[in-house]
PDB file of C-alpha atoms in Angstrom:
ATOM      1  CA  UNK A  22      87.458 101.344 108.759  1.00  0.00           C
ATOM      2  CA  UNK A  23      90.961 102.503 109.659  1.00  0.00           C
ATOM      3  CA  UNK A  24      90.565 104.583 112.811  1.00  0.00           C
ATOM      4  CA  UNK A  25      94.309 105.174 113.209  1.00  0.00           C
ATOM      5  CA  UNK A  26      96.316 106.000 110.121  1.00  0.00           C
ATOM      6  CA  UNK A  27      99.978 106.377 109.412  1.00  0.00           C
ATOM      7  CA  UNK A  28     100.017 107.677 105.879  1.00  0.00           C
ATOM      8  CA  UNK A  29     103.757 107.477 105.315  1.00  0.00           C
ATOM      9  CA  UNK A  30     104.872 103.880 104.933  1.00  0.00           C
ATOM     10  CA  UNK A  31     108.518 104.860 105.090  1.00  0.00           C
ATOM     11  CA  UNK A  32     110.857 107.665 106.090  1.00  0.00           C
ATOM     12  CA  UNK A  33     114.578 108.100 105.568  1.00  0.00           C
ATOM     13  CA  UNK A  34     116.688 110.605 107.499  1.00  0.00           C
ATOM     14  CA  UNK A  35     120.350 111.309 108.050  1.00  0.00           C
ATOM     15  CA  UNK A  36     121.981 110.463 111.357  1.00  0.00           C
ATOM     16  CA  UNK A  37     121.859 113.427 113.731  1.00  0.00           C
ATOM     17  CA  UNK A  38     118.829 115.000 112.085  1.00  0.00           C
ATOM     18  CA  UNK A  39     115.269 115.046 113.331  1.00  0.00           C
ATOM     19  CA  UNK A  40     112.842 112.251 112.470  1.00  0.00           C
ATOM     20  CA  UNK A  41     109.164 113.160 112.475  1.00  0.00           C
ATOM     21  CA  UNK A  42     106.627 110.365 112.295  1.00  0.00           C
ATOM     22  CA  UNK A  43     102.988 111.262 111.875  1.00  0.00           C
ATOM     23  CA  UNK A  44      99.730 109.662 112.855  1.00  0.00           C
ATOM     24  CA  UNK A  45      96.096 110.666 112.331  1.00  0.00           C
ATOM     25  CA  UNK A  46      93.001 109.313 114.003  1.00  0.00           C
ATOM     26  CA  UNK A  47      89.304 109.630 113.430  1.00  0.00           C
ATOM     27  CA  UNK A  48      87.712 108.772 116.769  1.00  0.00           C
ATOM     28  CA  UNK A  49      87.541 111.761 119.113  1.00  0.00           C
ATOM     29  CA  UNK A  50      86.793 109.418 122.009  1.00  0.00           C
ATOM     30  CA  UNK A  51      90.334 108.068 122.093  1.00  0.00           C
ATOM     31  CA  UNK A  52      91.886 109.301 125.297  1.00  0.00           C
ATOM     32  CA  UNK A  53      95.336 107.775 125.321  1.00  0.00           C
ATOM     33  CA  UNK A  54      97.961 107.300 122.625  1.00  0.00           C
ATOM     34  CA  UNK A  55     101.124 105.239 122.507  1.00  0.00           C
ATOM     35  CA  UNK A  56     104.087 104.818 120.204  1.00  0.00           C
ATOM     36  CA  UNK A  57     105.798 101.472 119.724  1.00  0.00           C
ATOM     37  CA  UNK A  58     108.989 100.539 117.958  1.00  0.00           C
ATOM     38  CA  UNK A  59     109.353  97.173 116.286  1.00  0.00           C
ATOM     39  CA  UNK A  60     112.302  95.327 114.839  1.00  0.00           C
ATOM     40  CA  UNK A  61     111.788  92.413 112.424  1.00  0.00           C
ATOM     41  CA  UNK A  62     110.919  89.134 114.125  1.00  0.00           C
ATOM     42  CA  UNK A  63     110.447  90.838 117.489  1.00  0.00           C
ATOM     43  CA  UNK A  64     107.495  92.163 119.430  1.00  0.00           C
ATOM     44  CA  UNK A  65     106.647  95.865 119.649  1.00  0.00           C
ATOM     45  CA  UNK A  66     108.527  97.780 122.306  1.00  0.00           C
ATOM     46  CA  UNK A  67     106.818 100.624 124.119  1.00  0.00           C
ATOM     47  CA  UNK A  68     108.443 104.011 123.495  1.00  0.00           C
ATOM     48  CA  UNK A  69     106.333 106.839 124.793  1.00  0.00           C
ATOM     49  CA  UNK A  70     102.713 107.696 125.461  1.00  0.00           C
ATOM     50  CA  UNK A  71     100.497 110.712 125.877  1.00  0.00           C
ATOM     51  CA  UNK A  72      97.169 111.338 127.500  1.00  0.00           C
ATOM     52  CA  UNK A  73      94.567 113.335 125.609  1.00  0.00           C
ATOM     53  CA  UNK A  74      94.623 115.982 128.322  1.00  0.00           C
ATOM     54  CA  UNK A  75      98.175 116.884 127.338  1.00  0.00           C
ATOM     55  CA  UNK A  76      99.634 118.239 124.131  1.00  0.00           C
ATOM     56  CA  UNK A  77     103.241 117.201 124.636  1.00  0.00           C
ATOM     57  CA  UNK A  78     105.247 114.526 126.376  1.00  0.00           C
ATOM     58  CA  UNK A  79     108.994 114.216 126.311  1.00  0.00           C
ATOM     59  CA  UNK A  80     111.349 111.391 127.203  1.00  0.00           C
ATOM     60  CA  UNK A  81     114.978 111.840 126.282  1.00  0.00           C
ATOM     61  CA  UNK A  82     115.324 111.999 122.515  1.00  0.00           C
ATOM     62  CA  UNK A  83     111.652 111.211 121.997  1.00  0.00           C
ATOM     63  CA  UNK A  84     108.835 113.747 122.092  1.00  0.00           C
ATOM     64  CA  UNK A  85     105.208 113.133 121.226  1.00  0.00           C
ATOM     65  CA  UNK A  86     102.915 115.995 120.258  1.00  0.00           C
ATOM     66  CA  UNK A  87      99.144 115.769 120.251  1.00  0.00           C
ATOM     67  CA  UNK A  88      96.854 118.120 118.363  1.00  0.00           C
ATOM     68  CA  UNK A  89      93.348 117.141 119.396  1.00  0.00           C
ATOM     69  CA  UNK A  90      91.549 119.604 117.165  1.00  0.00           C
ATOM     70  CA  UNK A  91      93.328 118.151 114.141  1.00  0.00           C
ATOM     71  CA  UNK A  92      93.173 114.582 115.501  1.00  0.00           C
ATOM     72  CA  UNK A  93      96.860 114.312 114.804  1.00  0.00           C
ATOM     73  CA  UNK A  94      99.888 113.195 116.736  1.00  0.00           C
ATOM     74  CA  UNK A  95     103.534 113.061 115.878  1.00  0.00           C
ATOM     75  CA  UNK A  96     106.677 111.485 117.251  1.00  0.00           C
ATOM     76  CA  UNK A  97     109.894 113.478 117.077  1.00  0.00           C
ATOM     77  CA  UNK A  98     113.256 111.780 117.471  1.00  0.00           C
ATOM     78  CA  UNK A  99     116.175 114.140 117.969  1.00  0.00           C
ATOM     79  CA  UNK A 100     118.928 113.424 117.184  1.00  0.00           C
ATOM     80  CA  UNK A 101     118.210 110.372 115.082  1.00  0.00           C
ATOM     81  CA  UNK A 102     120.601 107.444 115.384  1.00  0.00           C
ATOM     82  CA  UNK A 103     121.126 104.415 113.114  1.00  0.00           C
ATOM     83  CA  UNK A 104     119.829 102.184 115.927  1.00  0.00           C
ATOM     84  CA  UNK A 105     116.486 103.969 115.626  1.00  0.00           C
ATOM     85  CA  UNK A 106     115.921 102.262 112.280  1.00  0.00           C
ATOM     86  CA  UNK A 107     112.794 100.183 112.789  1.00  0.00           C
ATOM     87  CA  UNK A 108     109.049 100.169 112.184  1.00  0.00           C
ATOM     88  CA  UNK A 109     107.153 102.656 114.335  1.00  0.00           C
ATOM     89  CA  UNK A 110     103.518 102.116 115.210  1.00  0.00           C
ATOM     90  CA  UNK A 111     101.186 104.609 116.771  1.00  0.00           C
ATOM     91  CA  UNK A 112      98.277 103.215 118.719  1.00  0.00           C
ATOM     92  CA  UNK A 113      95.208 104.572 120.440  1.00  0.00           C
ATOM     93  CA  UNK A 114      93.428 103.117 123.410  1.00  0.00           C
ATOM     94  CA  UNK A 115      90.120 101.970 121.996  1.00  0.00           C
ATOM     95  CA  UNK A 116      88.118 102.385 125.141  1.00  0.00           C
ATOM     96  CA  UNK A 117      89.083 103.649 128.524  1.00  0.00           C
ATOM     97  CA  UNK A 118      90.417 101.212 131.054  1.00  0.00           C
ATOM     98  CA  UNK A 119      90.614  98.201 128.797  1.00  0.00           C
ATOM     99  CA  UNK A 120      93.998  98.603 127.194  1.00  0.00           C
ATOM    100  CA  UNK A 121      92.630  97.483 123.836  1.00  0.00           C
ATOM    101  CA  UNK A 122      94.839  99.164 121.249  1.00  0.00           C
ATOM    102  CA  UNK A 123      93.966 100.335 117.771  1.00  0.00           C
ATOM    103  CA  UNK A 124      97.155 100.387 115.697  1.00  0.00           C
ATOM    104  CA  UNK A 125      98.179 102.330 112.665  1.00  0.00           C
ATOM    105  CA  UNK A 126      99.801 100.539 109.753  1.00  0.00           C
ATOM    106  CA  UNK A 127     103.316 101.504 110.783  1.00  0.00           C
ATOM    107  CA  UNK A 128     106.078 103.662 109.324  1.00  0.00           C
ATOM    108  CA  UNK A 129     109.475 102.205 108.521  1.00  0.00           C
ATOM    109  CA  UNK A 130     112.208 104.601 109.606  1.00  0.00           C
ATOM    110  CA  UNK A 131     115.673 104.326 108.147  1.00  0.00           C
ATOM    111  CA  UNK A 132     118.415 106.420 109.702  1.00  0.00           C
ATOM    112  CA  UNK A 133     121.446 106.622 107.466  1.00  0.00           C
ATOM    113  CA  UNK A 134     124.913 106.964 109.005  1.00  0.00           C
TER     114      UNK A 134
ATOM    115  CA  UNK B  10     108.851  93.887 126.700  1.00  0.00           C
ATOM    116  CA  UNK B  11     110.839  91.520 128.886  1.00  0.00           C
ATOM    117  CA  UNK B  12     108.568  89.339 130.938  1.00  0.00           C
ATOM    118  CA  UNK B  13     105.755  88.556 128.501  1.00  0.00           C
ATOM    119  CA  UNK B  14     106.639  85.066 127.373  1.00  0.00           C
ATOM    120  CA  UNK B  15     105.253  83.496 124.244  1.00  0.00           C
ATOM    121  CA  UNK B  16     105.779  80.031 122.905  1.00  0.00           C
ATOM    122  CA  UNK B  17     106.371  78.566 120.530  1.00  0.00           C
ATOM    123  CA  UNK B  18     108.209  81.317 118.680  1.00  0.00           C
ATOM    124  CA  UNK B  19     107.726  79.523 115.390  1.00  0.00           C
ATOM    125  CA  UNK B  20     105.099  76.967 114.507  1.00  0.00           C
ATOM    126  CA  UNK B  21     104.482  75.173 111.236  1.00  0.00           C
ATOM    127  CA  UNK B  22     101.176  73.447 110.679  1.00  0.00           C
ATOM    128  CA  UNK B  23      99.596  71.694 107.717  1.00  0.00           C
ATOM    129  CA  UNK B  24      96.197  72.826 106.551  1.00  0.00           C
ATOM    130  CA  UNK B  25      93.490  71.308 108.726  1.00  0.00           C
ATOM    131  CA  UNK B  26      95.660  70.881 111.815  1.00  0.00           C
ATOM    132  CA  UNK B  27      95.306  72.750 115.086  1.00  0.00           C
ATOM    133  CA  UNK B  28      97.628  75.473 116.337  1.00  0.00           C
ATOM    134  CA  UNK B  29      98.024  76.374 120.006  1.00  0.00           C
ATOM    135  CA  UNK B  30      99.893  79.484 121.021  1.00  0.00           C
ATOM    136  CA  UNK B  31     100.738  80.211 124.645  1.00  0.00           C
ATOM    137  CA  UNK B  32     101.314  83.423 126.515  1.00  0.00           C
ATOM    138  CA  UNK B  33     102.464  84.019 130.074  1.00  0.00           C
ATOM    139  CA  UNK B  34     101.931  87.647 131.115  1.00  0.00           C
ATOM    140  CA  UNK B  35     104.367  89.800 133.002  1.00  0.00           C
ATOM    141  CA  UNK B  36     104.437  89.261 136.732  1.00  0.00           C
ATOM    142  CA  UNK B  37     101.666  91.224 138.347  1.00  0.00           C
ATOM    143  CA  UNK B  38      99.698  91.665 135.131  1.00  0.00           C
ATOM    144  CA  UNK B  39      96.207  90.268 135.149  1.00  0.00           C
ATOM    145  CA  UNK B  40      95.108  91.322 131.667  1.00  0.00           C
ATOM    146  CA  UNK B  41      96.103  89.620 128.434  1.00  0.00           C
ATOM    147  CA  UNK B  42      95.540  90.708 124.850  1.00  0.00           C
ATOM    148  CA  UNK B  43      96.125  88.881 121.602  1.00  0.00           C
ATOM    149  CA  UNK B  44      96.961  90.672 118.367  1.00  0.00           C
ATOM    150  CA  UNK B  45      97.616  89.381 114.879  1.00  0.00           C
ATOM    151  CA  UNK B  46      99.899  90.893 112.285  1.00  0.00           C
ATOM    152  CA  UNK B  47      99.391  89.737 108.741  1.00  0.00           C
ATOM    153  CA  UNK B  48     102.219  90.283 106.253  1.00  0.00           C
ATOM    154  CA  UNK B  49     102.654  93.958 105.328  1.00  0.00           C
ATOM    155  CA  UNK B  50      99.962  95.064 107.775  1.00  0.00           C
ATOM    156  CA  UNK B  51      99.726  96.581 111.240  1.00  0.00           C
ATOM    157  CA  UNK B  52      98.693  94.762 114.362  1.00  0.00           C
ATOM    158  CA  UNK B  53      95.012  93.952 114.686  1.00  0.00           C
ATOM    159  CA  UNK B  54      93.325  93.400 118.020  1.00  0.00           C
ATOM    160  CA  UNK B  55      91.796  89.964 118.472  1.00  0.00           C
ATOM    161  CA  UNK B  56      90.787  89.376 122.071  1.00  0.00           C
ATOM    162  CA  UNK B  57      91.163  90.738 125.595  1.00  0.00           C
ATOM    163  CA  UNK B  58      91.041  88.422 128.595  1.00  0.00           C
ATOM    164  CA  UNK B  59      91.291  88.508 132.324  1.00  0.00           C
ATOM    165  CA  UNK B  60      91.691  85.409 134.424  1.00  0.00           C
ATOM    166  CA  UNK B  61      88.851  83.016 133.548  1.00  0.00           C
ATOM    167  CA  UNK B  62      87.034  85.762 131.660  1.00  0.00           C
ATOM    168  CA  UNK B  63      86.817  86.942 128.078  1.00  0.00           C
ATOM    169  CA  UNK B  64      86.261  90.681 128.224  1.00  0.00           C
ATOM    170  CA  UNK B  65      86.278  91.620 124.547  1.00  0.00           C
ATOM    171  CA  UNK B  66      86.546  89.234 121.621  1.00  0.00           C
ATOM    172  CA  UNK B  67      85.347  91.625 118.960  1.00  0.00           C
ATOM    173  CA  UNK B  68      88.453  91.040 116.828  1.00  0.00           C
ATOM    174  CA  UNK B  69      88.288  87.261 116.816  1.00  0.00           C
ATOM    175  CA  UNK B  70      87.149  85.469 113.677  1.00  0.00           C
ATOM    176  CA  UNK B  71      83.791  83.866 114.348  1.00  0.00           C
ATOM    177  CA  UNK B  72      84.911  80.356 113.555  1.00  0.00           C
ATOM    178  CA  UNK B  73      87.920  78.182 114.367  1.00  0.00           C
ATOM    179  CA  UNK B  74      89.518  80.684 116.777  1.00  0.00           C
ATOM    180  CA  UNK B  75      89.215  80.581 120.546  1.00  0.00           C
ATOM    181  CA  UNK B  76      91.124  81.967 123.496  1.00  0.00           C
ATOM    182  CA  UNK B  77      91.295  81.285 127.179  1.00  0.00           C
ATOM    183  CA  UNK B  78      93.122  82.540 130.223  1.00  0.00           C
ATOM    184  CA  UNK B  79      92.633  79.966 132.963  1.00  0.00           C
ATOM    185  CA  UNK B  80      93.038  80.537 136.663  1.00  0.00           C
ATOM    186  CA  UNK B  81      96.341  78.695 136.556  1.00  0.00           C
ATOM    187  CA  UNK B  82      98.717  78.648 133.627  1.00  0.00           C
ATOM    188  CA  UNK B  83      99.219  80.682 130.490  1.00  0.00           C
ATOM    189  CA  UNK B  84      96.706  82.189 128.139  1.00  0.00           C
ATOM    190  CA  UNK B  85      96.149  80.047 125.060  1.00  0.00           C
ATOM    191  CA  UNK B  86      95.081  81.097 121.582  1.00  0.00           C
ATOM    192  CA  UNK B  87      93.745  78.102 119.718  1.00  0.00           C
ATOM    193  CA  UNK B  88      93.186  77.914 115.989  1.00  0.00           C
ATOM    194  CA  UNK B  89      91.402  74.847 114.716  1.00  0.00           C
ATOM    195  CA  UNK B  90      91.570  73.520 111.152  1.00  0.00           C
ATOM    196  CA  UNK B  91      94.153  76.071 110.109  1.00  0.00           C
ATOM    197  CA  UNK B  92      94.162  77.507 106.603  1.00  0.00           C
ATOM    198  CA  UNK B  93      96.927  79.299 104.713  1.00  0.00           C
ATOM    199  CA  UNK B  94      95.365  82.664 105.514  1.00  0.00           C
ATOM    200  CA  UNK B  95      96.036  82.068 109.214  1.00  0.00           C
ATOM    201  CA  UNK B  96      99.765  82.399 108.558  1.00  0.00           C
ATOM    202  CA  UNK B  97     100.768  85.461 110.550  1.00  0.00           C
ATOM    203  CA  UNK B  98     102.615  86.717 113.580  1.00  0.00           C
ATOM    204  CA  UNK B  99     100.545  86.473 116.736  1.00  0.00           C
ATOM    205  CA  UNK B 100     101.491  88.814 119.545  1.00  0.00           C
ATOM    206  CA  UNK B 101     100.430  88.625 123.127  1.00  0.00           C
ATOM    207  CA  UNK B 102     100.455  91.648 125.406  1.00  0.00           C
ATOM    208  CA  UNK B 103      99.757  92.103 129.069  1.00  0.00           C
ATOM    209  CA  UNK B 104      98.907  94.966 131.352  1.00  0.00           C
ATOM    210  CA  UNK B 105      97.868  95.707 134.874  1.00  0.00           C
ATOM    211  CA  UNK B 106      94.302  96.880 135.424  1.00  0.00           C
ATOM    212  CA  UNK B 107      93.311 100.259 133.970  1.00  0.00           C
ATOM    213  CA  UNK B 108      95.985 100.256 131.293  1.00  0.00           C
ATOM    214  CA  UNK B 109      95.887 103.538 129.477  1.00  0.00           C
ATOM    215  CA  UNK B 110      93.719 105.293 131.993  1.00  0.00           C
ATOM    216  CA  UNK B 111      96.296 106.154 134.597  1.00  0.00           C
ATOM    217  CA  UNK B 112      99.591 105.868 132.819  1.00  0.00           C
ATOM    218  CA  UNK B 113     100.073 102.136 132.866  1.00  0.00           C
ATOM    219  CA  UNK B 114     101.090 100.708 129.561  1.00  0.00           C
ATOM    220  CA  UNK B 115     100.789  97.531 127.646  1.00  0.00           C
ATOM    221  CA  UNK B 116     103.815  95.321 127.104  1.00  0.00           C
ATOM    222  CA  UNK B 117     104.208  92.851 124.286  1.00  0.00           C
ATOM    223  CA  UNK B 118     105.807  89.479 123.951  1.00  0.00           C
ATOM    224  CA  UNK B 119     108.140  88.634 121.107  1.00  0.00           C
ATOM    225  CA  UNK B 120     105.464  86.932 119.076  1.00  0.00           C
ATOM    226  CA  UNK B 121     104.644  83.524 117.672  1.00  0.00           C
ATOM    227  CA  UNK B 122     105.030  83.080 113.938  1.00  0.00           C
ATOM    228  CA  UNK B 123     102.553  80.620 112.500  1.00  0.00           C
ATOM    229  CA  UNK B 124     103.142  79.194 109.052  1.00  0.00           C
ATOM    230  CA  UNK B 125     100.474  77.045 107.471  1.00  0.00           C
ATOM    231  CA  UNK B 126     101.692  74.840 104.642  1.00  0.00           C
TER     232      UNK B 126
END
């Protein structure tokens, strides 16, 4: 039972353009969402998060949007840079206050120079 | 993710041997989580521990796997009688209390890659 889904395994964009990574979830009880970036042979690195009481959170080039009615969130990277090429995971907090994360399968982003 | 220390980074074990993976959380973090990433898959939650306490082990296989987080020293994930299917990357994460509820976040170590031959 995949509660957090990233349906696009890969995405390729041109440097300078916008990258949009999508994530869907099924459990309406999730109240906190996070995005992580991962390079091969390294651990995930926290990027940005959003609480379910908000619909947008922005940090530099990264913006996360949350649509609770659609159970959908997205990560926008503008402008995309070659160094952004990595695997991006969205994750939901499984139950409040525990920090247990439910991860999506990941989307591999390639930013072409 | 600086500060969450995992060792060894790479471990090779023959089938039937034991594997021990260690994790020291970030300074000030009292909560530790273990995740496993099988090839071509996302990270799967295994276990959540506080000092001397297992809080949630719903993701742990019922047999051969155990975890502890003693009062002193690192958290240890132990896999007994390893099989080829245990080959994976094992990630440890740590957080302060109430991660997710009030804006605190969870930070990951660089992982331990277990290969069973």
